[in-house]
CSV table of C-alpha atoms in Angstrom, one decimal:
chain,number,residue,atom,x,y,z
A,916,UNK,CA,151.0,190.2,132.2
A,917,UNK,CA,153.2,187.9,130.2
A,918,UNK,CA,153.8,185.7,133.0
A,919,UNK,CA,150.4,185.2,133.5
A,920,UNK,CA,148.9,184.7,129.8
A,921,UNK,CA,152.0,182.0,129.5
A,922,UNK,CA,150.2,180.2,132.6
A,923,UNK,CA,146.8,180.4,130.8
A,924,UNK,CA,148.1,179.0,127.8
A,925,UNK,CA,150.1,176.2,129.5
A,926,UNK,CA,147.0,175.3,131.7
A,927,UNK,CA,144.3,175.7,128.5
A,928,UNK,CA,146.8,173.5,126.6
A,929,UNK,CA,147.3,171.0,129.6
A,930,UNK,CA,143.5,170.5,129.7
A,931,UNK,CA,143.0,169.6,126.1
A,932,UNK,CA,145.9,166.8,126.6
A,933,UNK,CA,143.8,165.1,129.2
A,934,UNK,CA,140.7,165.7,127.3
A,935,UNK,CA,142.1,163.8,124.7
A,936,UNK,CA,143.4,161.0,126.7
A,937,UNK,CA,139.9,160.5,128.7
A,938,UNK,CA,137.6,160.9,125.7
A,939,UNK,CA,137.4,157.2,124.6
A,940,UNK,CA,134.6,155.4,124.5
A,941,UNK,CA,133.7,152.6,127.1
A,942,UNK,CA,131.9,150.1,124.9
A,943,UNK,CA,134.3,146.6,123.9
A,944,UNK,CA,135.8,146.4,120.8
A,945,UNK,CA,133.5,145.7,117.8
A,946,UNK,CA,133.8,141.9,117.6
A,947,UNK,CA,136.0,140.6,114.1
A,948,UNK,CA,133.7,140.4,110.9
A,949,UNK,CA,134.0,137.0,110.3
A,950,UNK,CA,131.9,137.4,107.0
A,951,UNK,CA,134.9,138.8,105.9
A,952,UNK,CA,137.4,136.3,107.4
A,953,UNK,CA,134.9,133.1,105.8
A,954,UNK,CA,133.2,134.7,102.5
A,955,UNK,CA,130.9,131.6,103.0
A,956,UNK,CA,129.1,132.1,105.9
A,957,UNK,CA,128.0,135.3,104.2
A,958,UNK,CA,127.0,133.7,100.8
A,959,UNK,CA,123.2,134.0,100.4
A,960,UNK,CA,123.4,132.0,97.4
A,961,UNK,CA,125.3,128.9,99.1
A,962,UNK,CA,122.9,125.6,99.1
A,963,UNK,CA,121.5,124.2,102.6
A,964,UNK,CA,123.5,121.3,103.9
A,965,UNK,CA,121.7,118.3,103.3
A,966,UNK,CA,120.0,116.8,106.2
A,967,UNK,CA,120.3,113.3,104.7
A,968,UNK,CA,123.7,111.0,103.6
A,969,UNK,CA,124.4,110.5,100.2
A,970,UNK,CA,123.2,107.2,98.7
A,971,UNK,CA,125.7,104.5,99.0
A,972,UNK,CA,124.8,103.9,94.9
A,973,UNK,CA,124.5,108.2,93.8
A,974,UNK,CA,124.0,107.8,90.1
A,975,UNK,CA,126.9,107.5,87.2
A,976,UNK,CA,129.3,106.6,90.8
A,977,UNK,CA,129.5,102.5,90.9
A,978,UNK,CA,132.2,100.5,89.6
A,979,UNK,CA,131.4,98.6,86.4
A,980,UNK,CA,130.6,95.0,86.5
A,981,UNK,CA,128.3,92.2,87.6
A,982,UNK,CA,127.2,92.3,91.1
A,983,UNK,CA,126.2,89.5,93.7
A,984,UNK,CA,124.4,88.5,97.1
A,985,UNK,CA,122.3,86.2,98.1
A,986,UNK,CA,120.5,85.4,102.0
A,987,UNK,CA,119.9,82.3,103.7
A,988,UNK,CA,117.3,79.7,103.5
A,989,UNK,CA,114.1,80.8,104.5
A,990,UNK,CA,113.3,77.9,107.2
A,991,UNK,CA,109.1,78.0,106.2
A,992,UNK,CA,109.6,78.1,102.5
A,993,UNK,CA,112.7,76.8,102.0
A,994,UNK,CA,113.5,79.1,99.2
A,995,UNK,CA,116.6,81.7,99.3
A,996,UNK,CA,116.7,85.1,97.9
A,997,UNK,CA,119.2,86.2,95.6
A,998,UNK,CA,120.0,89.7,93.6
A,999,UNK,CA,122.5,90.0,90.2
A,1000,UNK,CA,123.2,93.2,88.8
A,1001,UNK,CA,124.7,95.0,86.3
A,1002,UNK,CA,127.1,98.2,86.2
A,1003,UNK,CA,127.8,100.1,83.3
A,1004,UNK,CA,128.8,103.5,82.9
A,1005,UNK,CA,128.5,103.8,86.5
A,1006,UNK,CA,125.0,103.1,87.1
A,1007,UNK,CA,122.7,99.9,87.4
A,1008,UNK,CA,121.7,98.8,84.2
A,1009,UNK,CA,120.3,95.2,84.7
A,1010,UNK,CA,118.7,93.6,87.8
A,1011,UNK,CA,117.9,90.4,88.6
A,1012,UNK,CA,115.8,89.3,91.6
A,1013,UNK,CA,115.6,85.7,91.9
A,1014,UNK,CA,115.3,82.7,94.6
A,1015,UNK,CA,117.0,79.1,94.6
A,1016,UNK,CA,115.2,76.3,97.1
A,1017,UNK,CA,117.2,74.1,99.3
A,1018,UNK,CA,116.0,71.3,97.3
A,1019,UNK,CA,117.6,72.2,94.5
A,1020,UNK,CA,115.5,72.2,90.7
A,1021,UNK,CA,114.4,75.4,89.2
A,1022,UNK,CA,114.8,78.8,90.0
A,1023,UNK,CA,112.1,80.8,91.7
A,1024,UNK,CA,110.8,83.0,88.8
A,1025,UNK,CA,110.8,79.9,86.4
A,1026,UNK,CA,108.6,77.9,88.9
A,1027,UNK,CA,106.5,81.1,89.2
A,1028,UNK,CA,106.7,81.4,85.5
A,1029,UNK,CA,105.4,78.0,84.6
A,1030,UNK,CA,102.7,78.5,87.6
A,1031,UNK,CA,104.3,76.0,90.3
A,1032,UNK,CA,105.0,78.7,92.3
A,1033,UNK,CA,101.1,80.1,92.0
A,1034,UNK,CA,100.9,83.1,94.2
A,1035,UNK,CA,97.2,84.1,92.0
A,1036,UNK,CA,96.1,80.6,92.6
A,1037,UNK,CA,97.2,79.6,95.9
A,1038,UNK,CA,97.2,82.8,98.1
A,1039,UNK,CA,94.8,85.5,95.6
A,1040,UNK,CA,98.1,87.9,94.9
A,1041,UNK,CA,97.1,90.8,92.2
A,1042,UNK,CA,100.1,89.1,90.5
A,1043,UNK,CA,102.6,86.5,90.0
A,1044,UNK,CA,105.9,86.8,92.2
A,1045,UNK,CA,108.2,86.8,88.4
A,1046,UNK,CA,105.6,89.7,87.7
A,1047,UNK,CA,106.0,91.5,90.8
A,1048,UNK,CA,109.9,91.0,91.2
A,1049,UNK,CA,110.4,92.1,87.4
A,1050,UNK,CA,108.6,95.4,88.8
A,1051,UNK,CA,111.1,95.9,91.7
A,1052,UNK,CA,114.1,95.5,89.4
A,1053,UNK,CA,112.3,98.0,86.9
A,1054,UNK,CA,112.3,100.6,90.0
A,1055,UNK,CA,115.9,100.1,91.0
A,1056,UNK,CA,117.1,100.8,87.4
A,1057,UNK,CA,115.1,103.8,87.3
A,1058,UNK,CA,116.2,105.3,90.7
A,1059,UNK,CA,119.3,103.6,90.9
A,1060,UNK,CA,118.8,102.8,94.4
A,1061,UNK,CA,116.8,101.5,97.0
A,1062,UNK,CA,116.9,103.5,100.0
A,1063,UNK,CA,113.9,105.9,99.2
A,1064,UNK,CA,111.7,103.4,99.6
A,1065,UNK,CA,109.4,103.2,102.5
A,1066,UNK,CA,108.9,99.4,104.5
A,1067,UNK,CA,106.2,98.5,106.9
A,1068,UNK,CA,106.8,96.1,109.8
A,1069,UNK,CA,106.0,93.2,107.4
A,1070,UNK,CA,108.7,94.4,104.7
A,1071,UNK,CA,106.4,95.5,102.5
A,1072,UNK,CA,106.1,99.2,100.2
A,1073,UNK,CA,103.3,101.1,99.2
A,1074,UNK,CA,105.6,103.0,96.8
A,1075,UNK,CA,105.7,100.8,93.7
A,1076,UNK,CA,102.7,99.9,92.0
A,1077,UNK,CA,101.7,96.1,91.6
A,1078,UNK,CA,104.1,95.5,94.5
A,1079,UNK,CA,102.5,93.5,97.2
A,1080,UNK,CA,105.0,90.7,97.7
A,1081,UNK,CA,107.5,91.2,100.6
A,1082,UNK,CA,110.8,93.2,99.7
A,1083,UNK,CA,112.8,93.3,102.3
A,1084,UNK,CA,115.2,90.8,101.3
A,1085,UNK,CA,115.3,92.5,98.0
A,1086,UNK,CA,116.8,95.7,99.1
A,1087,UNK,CA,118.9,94.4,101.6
A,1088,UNK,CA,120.5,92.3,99.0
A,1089,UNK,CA,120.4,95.2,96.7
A,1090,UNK,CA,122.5,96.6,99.1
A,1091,UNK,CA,124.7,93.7,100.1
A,1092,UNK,CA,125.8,93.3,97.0
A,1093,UNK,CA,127.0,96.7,96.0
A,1094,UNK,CA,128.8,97.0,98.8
A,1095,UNK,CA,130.8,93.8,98.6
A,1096,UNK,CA,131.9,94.7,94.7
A,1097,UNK,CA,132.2,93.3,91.6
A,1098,UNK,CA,132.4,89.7,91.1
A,1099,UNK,CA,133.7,87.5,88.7
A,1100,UNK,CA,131.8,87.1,85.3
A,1101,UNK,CA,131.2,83.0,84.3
A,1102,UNK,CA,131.4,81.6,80.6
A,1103,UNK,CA,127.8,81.9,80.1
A,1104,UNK,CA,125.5,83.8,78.5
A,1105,UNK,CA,122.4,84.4,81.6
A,1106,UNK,CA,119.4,82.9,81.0
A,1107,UNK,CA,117.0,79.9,81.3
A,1108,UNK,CA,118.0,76.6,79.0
A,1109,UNK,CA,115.9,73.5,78.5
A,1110,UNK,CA,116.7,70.3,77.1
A,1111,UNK,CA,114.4,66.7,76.9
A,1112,UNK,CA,115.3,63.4,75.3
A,1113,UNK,CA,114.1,62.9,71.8
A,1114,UNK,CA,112.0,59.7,72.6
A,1115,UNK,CA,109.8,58.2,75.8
A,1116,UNK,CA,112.1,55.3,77.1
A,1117,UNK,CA,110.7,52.5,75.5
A,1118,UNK,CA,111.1,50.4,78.5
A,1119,UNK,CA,110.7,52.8,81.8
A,1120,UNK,CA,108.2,55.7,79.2
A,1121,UNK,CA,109.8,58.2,81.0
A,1122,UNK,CA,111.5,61.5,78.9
A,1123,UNK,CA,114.4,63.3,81.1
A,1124,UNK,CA,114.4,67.2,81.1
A,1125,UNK,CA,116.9,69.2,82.2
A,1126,UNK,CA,116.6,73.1,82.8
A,1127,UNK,CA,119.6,75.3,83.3
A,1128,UNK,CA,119.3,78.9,85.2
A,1129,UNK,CA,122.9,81.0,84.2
A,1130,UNK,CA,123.1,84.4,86.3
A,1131,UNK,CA,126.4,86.5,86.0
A,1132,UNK,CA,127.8,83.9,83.6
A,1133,UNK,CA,127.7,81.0,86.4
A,1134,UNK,CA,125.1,77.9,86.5
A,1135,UNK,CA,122.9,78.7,89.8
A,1136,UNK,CA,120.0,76.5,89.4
A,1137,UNK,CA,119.5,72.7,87.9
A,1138,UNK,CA,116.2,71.0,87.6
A,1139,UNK,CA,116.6,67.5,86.4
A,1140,UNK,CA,113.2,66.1,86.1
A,1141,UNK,CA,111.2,63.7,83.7
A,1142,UNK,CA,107.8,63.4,81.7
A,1143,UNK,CA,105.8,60.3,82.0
A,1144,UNK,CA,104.8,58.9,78.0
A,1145,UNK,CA,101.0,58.0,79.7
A,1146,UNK,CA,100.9,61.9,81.1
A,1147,UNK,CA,100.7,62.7,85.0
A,1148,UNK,CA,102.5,64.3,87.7
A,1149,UNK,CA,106.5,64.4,86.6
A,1150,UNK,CA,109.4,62.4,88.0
A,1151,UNK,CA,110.2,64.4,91.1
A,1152,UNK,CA,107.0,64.2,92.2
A,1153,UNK,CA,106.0,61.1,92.1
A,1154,UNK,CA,109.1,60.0,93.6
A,1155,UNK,CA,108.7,62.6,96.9
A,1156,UNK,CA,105.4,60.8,96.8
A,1157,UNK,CA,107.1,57.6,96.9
A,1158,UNK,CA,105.2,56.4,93.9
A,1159,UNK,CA,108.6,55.8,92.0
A,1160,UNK,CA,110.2,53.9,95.1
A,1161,UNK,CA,113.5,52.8,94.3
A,1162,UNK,CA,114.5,52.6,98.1
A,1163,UNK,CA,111.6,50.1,98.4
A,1164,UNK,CA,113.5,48.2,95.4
A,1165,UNK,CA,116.8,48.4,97.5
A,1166,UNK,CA,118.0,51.7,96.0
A,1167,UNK,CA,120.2,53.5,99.1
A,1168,UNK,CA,118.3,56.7,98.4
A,1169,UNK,CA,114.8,57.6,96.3
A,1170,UNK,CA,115.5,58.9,92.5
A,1171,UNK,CA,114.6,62.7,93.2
A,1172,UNK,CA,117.4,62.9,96.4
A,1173,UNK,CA,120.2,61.4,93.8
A,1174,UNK,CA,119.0,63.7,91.4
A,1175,UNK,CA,119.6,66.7,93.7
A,1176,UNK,CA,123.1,65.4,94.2
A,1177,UNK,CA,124.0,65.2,90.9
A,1178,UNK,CA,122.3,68.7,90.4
A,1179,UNK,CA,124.3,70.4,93.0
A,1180,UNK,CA,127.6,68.5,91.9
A,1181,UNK,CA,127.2,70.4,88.3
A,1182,UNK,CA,126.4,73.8,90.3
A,1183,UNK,CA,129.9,72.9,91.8
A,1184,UNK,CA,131.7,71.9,89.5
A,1185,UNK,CA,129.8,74.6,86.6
A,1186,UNK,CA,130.6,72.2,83.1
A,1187,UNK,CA,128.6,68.8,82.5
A,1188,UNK,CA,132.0,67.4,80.8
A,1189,UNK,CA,133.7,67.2,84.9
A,1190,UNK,CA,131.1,64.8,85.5
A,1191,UNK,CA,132.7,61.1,84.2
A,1192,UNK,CA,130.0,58.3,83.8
A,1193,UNK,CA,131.0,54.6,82.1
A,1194,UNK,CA,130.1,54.5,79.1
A,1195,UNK,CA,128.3,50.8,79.7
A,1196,UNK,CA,125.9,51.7,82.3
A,1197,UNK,CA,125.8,55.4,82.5
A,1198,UNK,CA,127.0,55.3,85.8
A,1199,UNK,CA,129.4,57.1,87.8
A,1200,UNK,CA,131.7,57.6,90.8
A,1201,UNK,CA,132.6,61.0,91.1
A,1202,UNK,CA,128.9,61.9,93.1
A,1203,UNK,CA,129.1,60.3,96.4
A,1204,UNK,CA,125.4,59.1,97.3
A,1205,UNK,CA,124.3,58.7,93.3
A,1206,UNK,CA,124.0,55.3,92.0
A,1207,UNK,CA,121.3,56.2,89.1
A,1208,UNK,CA,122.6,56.5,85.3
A,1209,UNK,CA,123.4,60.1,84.9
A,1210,UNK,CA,124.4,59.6,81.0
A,1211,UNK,CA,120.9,61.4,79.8
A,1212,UNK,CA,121.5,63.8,82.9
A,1213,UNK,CA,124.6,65.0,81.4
A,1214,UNK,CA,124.1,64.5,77.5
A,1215,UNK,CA,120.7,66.9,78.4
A,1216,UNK,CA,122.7,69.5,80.8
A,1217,UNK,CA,125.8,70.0,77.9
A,1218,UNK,CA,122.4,70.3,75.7
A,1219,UNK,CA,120.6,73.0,77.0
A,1220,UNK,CA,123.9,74.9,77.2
A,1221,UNK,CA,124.6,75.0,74.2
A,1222,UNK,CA,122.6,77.9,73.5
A,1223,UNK,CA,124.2,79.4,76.7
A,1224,UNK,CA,127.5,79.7,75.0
């Protein structure tokens, strides 16, 4: 009887062993919670990624200082466009959007300014191009950038009011010239500067101008011109028309192409001083191709900076 109870036992107790052993489940693991191995992919509050790169120019994150670029010659109009700014604090504080002609005299916004350019005369624009490119700088100061903005085919925006001008070049120059850096700041104050003889020459009636276009510190445009004492079209002019003629009177080149020399030599060279005339004649050798007195030229130039300094 004792025998066999010990056999129940041992077999009862066997049984539950292998009960044990073949009672798991067959289901695979539970995979790792990998909310709790990366708390962020389980944050509800965490912000969407954003879809779109970070402007180059994200506000209060640019390197103080003056900023410049400028494109190529525009073979139609001849003009090319150029963009200044201005970096303080880390954002854009200043911007200028301006043009300079391959034939050198003024800028584009004072020729638009003093209606030679004449976009509301000539073509029916809702505003001058000065008026218009004063509106595009007012935007980028505001949004510190330029890459929100919308283009057509033709490079213009629908997205700044009184904007119908072409702005293209603007942004990409905007652009250019944030990514290439600060530049070096010139000795002058920016600005426009205008200077004209006292008198009519008594002999020739003719009154010399100068006009003197600083951006960044630096002389960028020259316009040396004259005023006739009996009125009508100016120097330039009339010489382009061949009205003043000095290579029918043997000159080696007309008065406005000498003119554009010397111009472009004081762009060069940036002070009125480096250009040497004799003091007899007015007359000097440092421009190759200029054989006109540029005495008034330079007196005039040094003039209208004075209130650059």
């Amino acid at each position: 009887m004792k025998k066999t109870l010990s056999l129940t036992l041992s077999v009862l107790f066997m049984l539950a062993i292998l009960a044990g052993c073949g009672g798991g489940s067959s289901e695979e693991p539970a995979a790792p919670d990998t909310a709790a191995e990366n708390p962020a992919a389980n944050d509800t509050n965490q912000e969407p990624a954003s879809e779109d790169p970070a402007p180059s120019n994200s506000t209060g994150s640019l390197q103080d200082g003056l900023y410049y670029a400028e494109g190529e010659f525009d073979e139609k109009s001849g003009w090319k466009e150029i963009v200044a700014l201005k970096v303080e604090g880390g954002n854009i504080v200043s911007a200028n959007w301006n043009g300079l002609h391959k034939d050198g005299g003024l800028d584009k916004k004072t020729s638009s300014e003093k209606g030679i350019y004449g976009m509301k005369e000539k073509s029916g624009a809702q505003a001058e191009w000065h008026e218009q490119a004063i509106k595009m700088e007012e935007y980028l100061v505001a949004n510190q950038s330029v890459n929100s903005l919308v283009l057509n085919d033709e490079g213009r925006t629908d997205a700044v009011s009184g904007v119908s001008i072409h702005i293209d070049g603007f942004t990409e120059l905007v652009d250019k010239a944030l990514a290439a850096g600060p530049v070096e700041a010139g000795p002058y104050k920016d600005g426009t500067y205008y200077a004209e003889a006292d008198d009519f020459d008594a002999k020739s009636g003719w009154k010399e101008t100068v006009t003197v276009t600083v951006i960044n510190g630096k002389i960028t445009a020259v316009s040396w011109n004259g005023l006739h004492k009996d009125g009508g079209t100016d120097k330039v002019t009339r010489s382009k028309d061949g009205e003043y003629g000095m290579k029918a009177a043997g000159a080696q080149a007309e008065w406005h192409e000498q003119a554009y020399q010397a111009e472009q030599y004081l762009i060069e060279k940036q002070d009125p001083q480096a250009i040497v005339y004799n003091e007899e004649d007015g007359k000097t050798d440092a421009i190759s191709g200029v054989s006109i007195h540029v005495d008034g030229f330079v007196e005039l130039a040094a003039k209208a900076l004075e209130g650059a300094k």
